[in-house]
Coordinates of C-alpha atoms and ligand atoms in Angstrom, one line a residue:
X6 CA 0.0 0.0 0.0
X7 CA 1.3 3.4 -0.9
X8 CA -0.2 6.8 -0.2
X9 CA -1.9 9.2 -2.5
X10 CA -0.2 12.5 -2.3
X11 CA -0.5 15.7 -4.4
X12 CA 2.6 15.5 -6.8
X13 CA 4.0 17.8 -9.4
X14 CA 3.2 16.8 -13.0
X15 CA 6.7 15.4 -13.5
X16 CA 6.4 13.3 -10.4
X17 CA 2.9 12.1 -11.4
X18 CA 4.4 10.4 -14.5
X19 CA 6.2 8.0 -12.2
X20 CA 3.5 7.8 -9.6
X21 CA 2.8 4.2 -8.6
X22 CA -0.1 5.2 -6.5
X23 CA -3.6 4.3 -7.3
X24 CA -6.1 6.3 -5.3
X25 CA -8.4 8.0 -7.8
X26 CA -8.5 11.8 -8.0
X27 CA -11.8 12.2 -9.9
X28 CA -14.3 14.4 -8.2
X29 CA -16.8 11.5 -8.5
X30 CA -14.5 9.6 -6.2
X31 CA -13.6 12.4 -3.8
X32 CA -17.2 13.4 -3.3
X33 CA -18.4 9.9 -2.8
X34 CA -15.8 8.8 -0.3
X35 CA -16.4 11.9 1.8
X36 CA -20.0 10.9 2.4
X37 CA -22.0 8.6 4.6
X38 CA -19.6 7.7 7.4
X39 CA -20.8 7.5 10.9
X40 CA -19.5 10.4 13.0
X41 CA -16.6 9.5 15.3
X42 CA -17.7 9.2 18.9
X43 CA -16.1 11.8 21.1
X44 CA -17.6 11.2 24.5
X45 CA -17.5 9.1 27.6
X46 CA -13.8 9.4 28.4
X47 CA -12.6 8.4 31.9
X48 CA -9.6 10.1 33.5
X49 CA -6.6 7.8 33.5
X50 CA -5.0 7.0 36.9
X51 CA -1.7 8.3 35.6
X52 CA -3.1 11.9 35.1
X53 CA -2.6 12.9 38.7
X54 CA 0.9 11.5 38.9
X55 CA 1.9 13.2 35.7
X56 CA 0.5 16.5 37.0
X57 CA 2.7 16.2 40.1
X58 CA 5.7 15.5 37.9
X59 CA 5.0 18.6 35.9
X60 CA 4.6 20.7 39.0
X61 CA 8.1 19.7 40.2
X62 CA 9.7 20.6 36.8
X63 CA 7.7 23.9 36.8
X64 CA 9.1 24.9 40.2
X65 CA 12.7 24.6 38.8
X66 CA 12.1 26.9 35.9
X67 CA 9.9 29.9 36.9
X68 CA 9.3 32.5 34.2
X69 CA 10.7 30.3 31.4
X70 CA 9.0 28.5 28.5
X71 CA 9.7 24.8 28.4
X72 CA 9.3 22.9 25.1
X73 CA 9.2 19.1 25.2
X74 CA 8.6 17.4 21.8
X75 CA 7.3 13.8 21.5
X76 CA 9.3 13.5 18.2
X77 CA 8.2 12.8 14.7
X78 CA 7.5 9.5 12.9
X79 CA 10.7 8.0 11.7
X80 CA 10.9 6.8 8.1
X81 CA 11.9 3.2 7.6
X82 CA 11.9 3.5 3.9
X83 CA 10.0 5.6 1.4
X84 CA 6.5 6.0 2.8
X85 CA 6.8 3.3 5.5
X86 CA 7.4 4.5 9.0
X87 CA 8.6 2.7 12.1
X88 CA 6.1 2.2 14.9
X89 CA 6.1 5.4 16.9
X90 CA 7.6 5.7 20.3
X91 CA 7.6 9.1 22.0
X92 CA 10.7 10.6 23.7
X93 CA 10.9 9.4 27.3
X94 CA 10.9 12.9 28.9
X95 CA 7.7 13.6 27.0
X96 CA 6.2 10.3 28.1
X97 CA 7.1 11.0 31.7
X98 CA 5.7 14.5 31.8
X99 CA 2.4 13.6 30.0
X100 CA 1.8 10.1 31.2
X101 CA 1.2 9.1 27.5
X102 CA 2.2 5.6 26.5
X103 CA 2.2 3.7 23.2
X104 CA 1.7 5.4 19.9
X105 CA 1.1 8.9 21.5
X106 CA 1.5 11.1 19.7
X107 CA 3.7 11.8 16.7
X108 CA 4.7 15.5 16.3
X109 CA 3.0 16.4 19.6
X110 CA 4.7 19.1 21.8
X111 CA 4.2 19.8 25.5
X112 CA 4.6 23.4 26.4
X113 CA 5.1 24.9 29.8
X114 CA 4.0 28.5 29.5
X115 CA 5.2 30.6 32.4
X116 CA 2.6 32.5 34.5
X117 CA 2.9 34.5 37.7
X118 CA 4.7 32.3 40.3
X119 CA 2.4 30.0 42.2
X120 CA -0.7 30.7 40.0
X121 CA -0.2 27.9 37.5
X122 CA -1.3 24.3 37.3
X123 CA -1.3 22.7 40.8
X124 CA 0.0 25.9 42.3
X125 CA 3.0 25.8 40.0
X126 CA 4.7 28.4 37.9
X127 CA 3.3 27.3 34.5
X128 CA 0.2 26.4 32.6
X129 CA 1.0 23.4 30.5
X130 CA -0.6 22.6 27.1
X131 CA -0.3 19.7 24.8
X132 CA -0.2 20.6 21.1
X133 CA -1.0 17.8 18.7
X134 CA -2.6 16.9 15.4
X135 CA -6.1 15.9 16.4
X136 CA -8.2 13.3 14.6
X137 CA -9.6 14.7 11.3
X138 CA -13.2 14.2 10.3
X139 CA -14.2 11.4 8.0
X140 CA -15.3 14.0 5.4
X141 CA -11.7 15.3 5.0
X142 CA -9.0 14.3 2.4
X143 CA -6.8 13.4 5.4
X144 CA -9.2 10.6 6.4
X145 CA -8.6 8.5 3.2
X146 CA -5.6 9.9 1.5
X147 CA -3.0 10.6 4.2
X148 CA -1.0 7.4 4.8
X149 CA 0.8 8.9 7.9
X150 CA -2.1 10.4 9.8
X151 CA -5.3 9.4 8.0
X152 CA -7.8 7.2 9.9
X153 CA -8.3 5.0 6.9
X154 CA -4.5 4.2 7.0
X155 CA -3.4 4.2 10.6
X156 CA -6.6 4.0 12.5
X157 CA -8.3 6.7 14.7
X158 CA -6.1 9.1 16.6
X159 CA -7.2 11.0 19.6
X160 CA -9.3 14.2 19.6
X161 CA -8.4 17.3 21.7
X162 CA -11.3 16.5 24.0
X163 CA -10.2 12.9 24.5
X164 CA -6.7 13.7 25.6
X165 CA -7.9 16.6 27.7
X166 CA -10.3 14.4 29.6
X167 CA -8.2 11.3 29.9
X168 CA -4.9 12.9 30.8
X169 CA -6.0 16.1 32.4
X170 CA -4.1 18.3 30.0
X171 CA -4.9 21.5 28.2
X172 CA -4.9 20.5 24.6
X173 CA -4.6 22.6 21.4
X174 CA -4.3 22.0 17.7
X175 CA -0.7 21.6 16.4
X176 CA -1.3 24.5 14.0
X177 CA -1.1 26.9 17.0
X178 CA 2.4 25.6 18.0
X179 CA 4.6 28.1 16.2
X180 CA 2.9 31.0 17.9
X181 CA 3.0 29.2 21.2
X182 CA 6.7 28.7 21.0
X183 CA 7.8 32.0 19.6
X184 CA 5.6 34.7 21.1
X185 CA 7.5 37.1 23.3
X186 CA 10.5 34.9 23.1
X187 CA 13.9 36.4 23.7
X188 CA 16.5 37.1 26.3
X189 CA 15.0 36.9 29.7
X190 CA 17.2 39.7 31.0
X191 CA 16.0 42.0 28.2
X192 CA 12.3 41.5 28.7
X193 CA 11.8 38.4 26.5
X194 CA 10.9 34.9 27.7
X195 CA 13.6 32.3 27.8
X196 CA 12.9 29.1 25.8
X197 CA 14.3 25.9 27.0
X198 CA 14.0 23.0 24.6
X199 CA 14.5 19.3 24.8
X200 CA 16.7 19.3 21.7
X201 CA 17.4 16.6 19.1
X202 CA 14.0 15.0 19.4
X203 CA 12.1 16.8 16.7
X204 CA 14.1 18.6 14.0
X205 CA 11.1 20.8 13.0
X206 CA 10.8 22.1 16.6
X207 CA 14.6 22.5 16.9
X208 CA 14.4 24.7 13.8
X209 CA 11.5 26.8 15.1
X210 CA 13.3 27.5 18.4
X211 CA 16.7 28.1 16.6
X212 CA 15.1 30.6 14.3
X213 CA 13.3 32.4 17.1
X214 CA 16.6 32.5 19.1
X215 CA 18.5 33.9 16.1
X216 CA 15.9 36.5 15.5
X217 CA 15.9 37.6 19.1
X218 CA 19.7 37.6 19.6
X219 CA 20.0 34.7 22.0
X220 CA 23.7 33.5 21.9
X221 CA 24.4 29.9 20.9
X222 CA 26.3 29.2 24.1
X223 CA 23.5 30.5 26.3
X224 CA 21.0 28.5 24.3
X225 CA 23.1 25.3 24.8
X226 CA 23.2 25.9 28.5
X227 CA 19.4 26.5 28.8
X228 CA 18.7 23.3 26.9
X229 CA 21.2 21.1 28.6
X230 CA 20.0 22.2 32.1
X231 CA 16.5 21.2 31.1
X232 CA 17.6 17.8 29.8
X233 CA 19.4 17.2 33.1
X234 CA 16.5 18.3 35.2
X235 CA 14.0 16.1 33.3
X236 CA 16.4 13.1 33.7
X237 CA 16.9 13.7 37.4
X238 CA 13.1 14.0 37.8
X239 CA 12.9 10.3 36.9
X240 CA 15.4 9.1 39.6
X241 CA 12.6 8.4 42.1
X242 CA 9.7 6.5 40.8
X243 CA 6.2 7.3 42.0
X244 CA 3.7 4.5 42.8
X245 CA 2.3 4.1 39.4
X246 CA 5.7 3.9 37.8
X247 CA 6.6 1.1 40.2
X248 CA 3.3 -0.7 39.2
X249 CA 4.3 -0.3 35.5
X250 CA 7.8 -1.7 36.2
X251 CA 6.4 -4.7 38.1
X252 CA 4.1 -5.4 35.3
X253 CA 7.0 -5.3 32.8
X254 CA 9.0 -7.6 35.0
X255 CA 6.1 -10.0 35.3
X256 CA 5.7 -10.2 31.6
X257 CA 9.5 -10.7 31.3
X258 CA 9.3 -13.7 33.7
X259 CA 6.7 -15.2 31.4
X260 CA 9.0 -14.6 28.4
X261 CA 11.9 -16.4 30.2
X262 CA 9.5 -19.4 30.8
X263 CA 8.6 -19.4 27.1
X264 CA 12.3 -19.6 26.3
X265 CA 12.8 -22.6 28.5
X266 CA 9.9 -24.3 26.7
X267 CA 11.5 -23.5 23.3
X268 CA 14.9 -25.0 24.2
X269 CA 14.3 -28.4 22.4
X270 CA 13.5 -26.5 19.2
X271 CA 16.5 -24.1 19.7
X272 CA 18.9 -27.1 20.0
X273 CA 17.7 -28.4 16.7
X274 CA 18.0 -25.2 14.8
X275 CA 21.2 -23.9 13.1
X276 CA 20.4 -20.5 14.6
X277 CA 19.1 -21.7 17.9
X278 CA 19.8 -18.3 19.6
X279 CA 17.2 -16.8 17.2
X280 CA 14.7 -19.4 18.4
X281 CA 15.4 -18.2 21.9
X282 CA 15.2 -14.5 20.9
X283 CA 11.8 -15.0 19.1
X284 CA 10.3 -17.1 21.9
X285 CA 10.9 -14.2 24.2
X286 CA 9.7 -11.7 21.7
X287 CA 6.4 -13.5 21.2
X288 CA 5.6 -12.7 24.8
X289 CA 7.0 -9.1 24.6
X290 CA 4.7 -8.3 21.6
X291 CA 1.6 -10.2 22.6
X292 CA 1.5 -9.2 26.3
X293 CA 3.5 -6.0 26.3
X294 CA 4.2 -3.3 23.7
X295 CA 7.7 -4.4 22.6
X296 CA 11.1 -5.2 23.8
X297 CA 12.8 -2.6 26.0
X298 CA 16.0 -3.2 24.1
X299 CA 17.4 -5.8 21.7
X300 CA 17.5 -9.2 23.4
X301 CA 20.9 -10.8 24.1
X302 CA 20.5 -14.5 23.5
X303 CA 24.0 -15.8 23.8
X304 CA 25.2 -19.4 24.1
X305 CA 28.7 -20.5 25.2
X306 CA 31.4 -18.1 24.2
X307 CA 28.9 -15.7 22.8
X308 CA 27.8 -15.0 26.3
X309 CA 31.2 -13.4 26.9
X310 CA 30.4 -10.7 24.2
X311 CA 28.7 -8.0 26.3
X312 CA 26.2 -6.7 23.7
X313 CA 25.7 -9.9 21.6
X314 CA 22.5 -9.1 19.7
X315 CA 23.3 -10.9 16.5
X316 CA 22.0 -14.1 18.1
X317 CA 22.7 -16.3 15.1
X318 CA 24.7 -19.0 17.0
X319 CA 23.7 -22.5 17.9
X320 CA 22.3 -23.6 21.3
X321 CA 24.3 -26.6 22.4
X322 CA 24.1 -29.3 25.1
X323 CA 26.7 -28.8 27.7
X324 CA 26.9 -25.1 27.3
X325 CA 25.4 -22.2 29.2
X326 CA 22.8 -19.8 27.7
X327 CA 22.8 -16.2 28.8
X328 CA 19.5 -14.5 28.2
X329 CA 19.3 -10.7 28.8
X330 CA 15.8 -9.5 27.9
X331 CA 13.1 -7.1 29.0
X332 CA 9.5 -6.5 28.0
X333 CA 8.4 -3.0 27.6
X334 CA 4.9 -2.4 28.9
X335 CA 2.3 -0.3 27.0
X336 CA 3.2 2.5 29.4
X337 CA 6.7 2.3 27.9
X338 CA 8.4 1.2 31.1
X339 CA 10.8 -1.7 30.7
X340 CA 12.3 -4.6 32.6
X341 CA 16.0 -5.6 32.2
X342 CA 16.6 -9.1 33.4
X343 CA 19.4 -11.7 32.8
X344 CA 19.5 -15.3 33.7
X345 CA 22.2 -17.7 32.7
X346 CA 21.3 -21.4 32.6
X347 CA 22.6 -24.7 31.3
X348 CA 21.1 -25.7 27.9
X349 CA 20.6 -29.3 29.1
X350 CA 19.2 -28.3 32.5
X351 CA 22.3 -29.3 34.7
X352 CA 25.2 -27.1 35.5
X353 CA 28.7 -28.7 35.3
X354 CA 30.9 -28.4 38.3
X355 CA 32.9 -25.5 36.9
X356 CA 29.8 -23.8 35.6
X357 CA 28.2 -24.0 39.0
X358 CA 31.4 -22.7 40.7
X359 CA 31.5 -19.6 38.5
X360 CA 27.8 -19.2 38.8
X361 CA 27.9 -19.2 42.6
X362 CA 30.6 -16.6 42.6
X363 CA 28.3 -14.3 40.5
X364 CA 25.4 -15.1 42.8
X365 CA 27.4 -14.3 45.9
X366 CA 28.4 -11.0 44.3
X367 CA 24.8 -10.2 43.6
X368 CA 23.7 -11.1 47.1
X369 CA 26.4 -8.9 48.6
X370 CA 25.1 -6.1 46.4
X371 CA 21.5 -6.7 47.5
X372 CA 22.7 -6.6 51.1
X373 CA 23.9 -3.0 50.8
X374 CA 21.2 -1.8 48.5
X375 CA 19.2 0.4 51.0
X376 CA 18.8 4.0 51.9
X377 CA 22.0 5.6 53.0
X378 CA 24.2 3.5 50.8
X379 CA 25.8 5.4 47.9
X380 CA 24.9 4.1 44.4
X381 CA 28.5 3.2 43.5
X382 CA 28.8 1.2 46.8
X383 CA 26.5 -1.4 45.2
X384 CA 29.2 -2.0 42.6
X385 CA 31.9 -2.0 45.2
X386 CA 30.2 -4.7 47.2
X387 CA 29.9 -7.0 44.2
X388 CA 33.4 -6.4 43.1
X389 CA 34.8 -7.2 46.5
X390 CA 33.3 -10.7 46.3
X391 CA 34.4 -11.3 42.7
X392 CA 38.0 -10.1 43.3
X393 CA 38.4 -12.4 46.3
X394 CA 36.9 -15.4 44.5
X395 CA 39.2 -14.8 41.5
X396 CA 42.1 -14.6 43.9
X397 CA 41.0 -17.9 45.6
X398 CA 41.0 -19.5 42.2
X399 CA 44.5 -18.3 41.5
X400 CA 43.5 -16.2 38.5
X401 CA 44.5 -12.8 39.7
X402 CA 48.1 -11.7 39.1
X403 CA 47.9 -9.6 42.3
X404 CA 46.1 -9.9 45.6
X405 CA 42.3 -9.1 45.7
X406 CA 43.1 -6.1 47.9
X407 CA 45.5 -4.7 45.4
X408 CA 43.2 -5.4 42.5
X409 CA 40.4 -3.5 44.3
X410 CA 42.5 -0.3 44.5
X411 CA 42.1 2.5 42.0
X412 CA 45.6 1.8 40.7
X413 CA 44.8 -2.0 40.3
X414 CA 41.5 -3.2 38.7
X415 CA 42.9 -6.5 37.3
X416 CA 39.7 -8.3 38.2
X417 CA 37.8 -6.1 35.8
X418 CA 39.4 -8.1 33.0
X419 CA 36.5 -10.6 33.6
X420 CA 33.8 -8.1 34.6
X421 CA 34.4 -4.8 32.8
X422 CA 31.0 -3.2 33.1
X423 CA 29.1 -1.5 36.0
X424 CA 26.9 -3.5 38.4
X425 CA 23.9 -1.2 38.4
X426 CA 22.0 1.4 36.4
X427 CA 18.7 3.1 37.0
X428 CA 15.7 1.5 35.2
X429 CA 12.4 3.0 34.0
X430 CA 11.1 4.4 30.8
X431 CA 14.6 3.8 29.3
X432 CA 16.6 0.7 30.0
X433 CA 19.5 2.9 31.1
X434 CA 17.2 5.4 32.7
X435 CA 18.1 8.9 34.0
X436 CA 21.2 8.9 31.8
X437 CA 21.6 12.7 31.8
X438 CA 21.4 13.0 35.6
X439 CA 24.5 14.7 37.3
X440 CA 26.9 12.2 38.8
X441 CA 26.3 13.7 42.2
X442 CA 22.6 12.7 42.0
X443 CA 23.4 9.3 40.4
X444 CA 26.7 7.5 41.0
X445 CA 27.7 9.5 44.1
X446 CA 24.2 9.9 45.5
X447 CA 22.7 8.0 48.4
X448 CA 20.0 5.5 47.5
X449 CA 16.4 6.7 48.3
X450 CA 13.1 4.8 48.5
X451 CA 11.5 4.7 45.1
X452 CA 14.7 4.3 43.1
X453 CA 14.6 1.4 40.8
X454 CA 17.9 -0.1 39.4
X455 CA 19.5 -3.3 38.3
X456 CA 22.0 -5.5 40.1
X457 CA 23.9 -7.3 37.5
X458 CA 27.3 -8.8 38.4
X459 CA 29.0 -11.1 35.9
X460 CA 32.1 -13.0 35.0
X461 CA 33.2 -13.5 31.4
X462 CA 36.0 -16.0 30.5
X463 CA 36.5 -15.8 26.8
X464 CA 37.5 -18.8 24.7
X465 CA 40.5 -16.6 23.6
X466 CA 41.5 -15.8 27.2
X467 CA 44.9 -17.5 27.7
X468 CA 45.3 -16.1 31.2
X469 CA 42.8 -18.6 32.7
X470 CA 42.8 -22.4 32.7
X471 CA 41.0 -24.0 29.8
X472 CA 38.1 -25.3 32.0
X473 CA 36.9 -21.7 32.5
X474 CA 37.0 -20.7 28.9
X475 CA 33.8 -20.1 27.0
X476 CA 31.9 -19.5 30.3
X477 CA 30.0 -16.2 30.5
X478 CA 27.6 -15.7 33.4
X479 CA 25.5 -12.6 34.3
X480 CA 22.8 -12.5 36.8
X481 CA 20.6 -9.4 36.6
X482 CA 17.6 -8.4 38.8
X483 CA 15.5 -5.3 38.9
X484 CA 15.4 -3.8 42.3
X485 CA 13.2 -1.3 44.1
X486 CA 14.8 0.6 47.0
X487 CA 12.3 0.8 50.0
X488 CA 12.4 2.6 53.4
X489 CA 14.4 -0.1 55.0
X490 CA 16.0 -2.2 52.3
X491 CA 14.9 -3.3 48.9
X492 CA 12.5 -5.5 47.0
X493 CA 13.6 -7.7 44.2
X494 CA 11.0 -7.1 41.5
X495 CA 12.3 -10.1 39.5
X496 CA 12.4 -12.6 42.4
X497 CA 9.9 -14.8 40.6
X498 CA 12.8 -16.1 38.5
X499 CA 15.0 -18.5 40.3
X500 CA 18.6 -17.3 41.1
X501 CA 20.4 -20.3 42.6
X502 CA 21.9 -23.3 40.8
X503 CA 19.4 -25.6 42.4
X504 CA 16.5 -23.2 41.8
X505 CA 17.3 -22.9 38.1
X506 CA 17.7 -26.6 37.6
X507 CA 14.4 -27.3 39.3
X508 CA 12.6 -24.5 37.3
X509 CA 13.9 -25.9 34.1
X510 CA 12.9 -29.4 34.9
X511 CA 9.4 -28.3 35.8
X512 CA 9.0 -26.4 32.6
X513 CA 10.4 -29.2 30.5
X514 CA 7.5 -31.5 31.6
Ligands
LIG615 N1 20.5 -5.1 28.8 C1 21.4 -4.1 29.0 C2 21.9 -4.0 30.3 O1 21.9 -4.9 31.0 O2 22.3 -3.0 30.8
MN616 MN1 21.1 -3.8 32.8
MN617 MN1 20.4 -6.4 30.8

């Protein structure tokens, strides 16, 4: 299917499209459609949470206009687009999930301090392209936005009532962004933009800044401070975000079970890792919205390749399979879970020995993951266990204590990545947060992060005895910090050698 666009005469000669243009057709197709229903909407539970999130951002930027685009549709090829996913800062501040809403822009318009929404400093409005009537050309001829092509889209009334937002037509956006814009100190209104999300909005803001004499350096500072604030606003999850994450994790658990059931087929196939990948994907897509990131389905030595997403290897008896996968919920929150298990259901002695070292490292990390601990201390706790175990096994060229110093680090040869990252709308959530609020900050209730220690002994690693080579083990859980400790959101998946063996045996029946 290709769309029917207005084209120049020259272009029409090569037009493969087939929608008729005759007035007999255009008049007939515009008639006798039932009117779209535009009533009976219920306010979504997320609306009040999103309003709170906006009020917090508003308080940080009084007197300034904030511009948060959802982003445009992205072309896959010619007139075929990818499925739409809004930018995460936009999703967080609006509460909108899947499919909502290409080209939309959320604008925080400054008002007198304390007189805005929820006693904040802004009135916030969502600008988007509302559903066109069934008597319009858009209805049948617009392949990107027309209801005939992509299904109904929301009306202004619908989003206003469901999400508690002021809503306006996208045609009013330019004025909304540019009116009175300029240098705050010189009587204009500062614009702060979430940049590199929507090129059309970037261009609007850039032109306005150029016309009003805002320096490039100053503009960069304004925008990057907003990006940092929006990222930091996601460090502590509210109750509905925790619900969303738990739902994503629960679907992910189901996906892992589906993978265990698919193992016999995976062993038979010359690209068994793809059988594993697609078994998980079937749950991600049927129960959730999508994957939160590309699945790592890695058997044997492939498990020692940190971002192995080619997944075209075999799945072999006697080897371990590392599966790192997460379902993204319709709310766009994702899980990020890893389990490593023996393809034939039984760990060998050396596999179990390495597994238990990783498990002990994870348990040590869990033990310190509570309020008051600094984020980087989770990693330190895990590394302390791994370095000592590697020393015990005679693999470290120095003592564990030396390896654990800043000048050492030899143990990192087998575990070169971090142990934890924040998790939420993005798999690596809050990535723009300042280090003092992320890595060096104390854990607080409501933070959600991974604990994912690992050991990777590559086939090519001549520094370790042969029995270790080709073993890659990572154990990754999703963890909520609470008032007095933590909750393992992914505890429904077994973590111990015995637990995994029993789980696999049960699912094989
Ligand atoms: N799946 C990516 C990560 O574990 O961080
Ligand atoms: Mn992770
Ligand atoms: Mn992961």
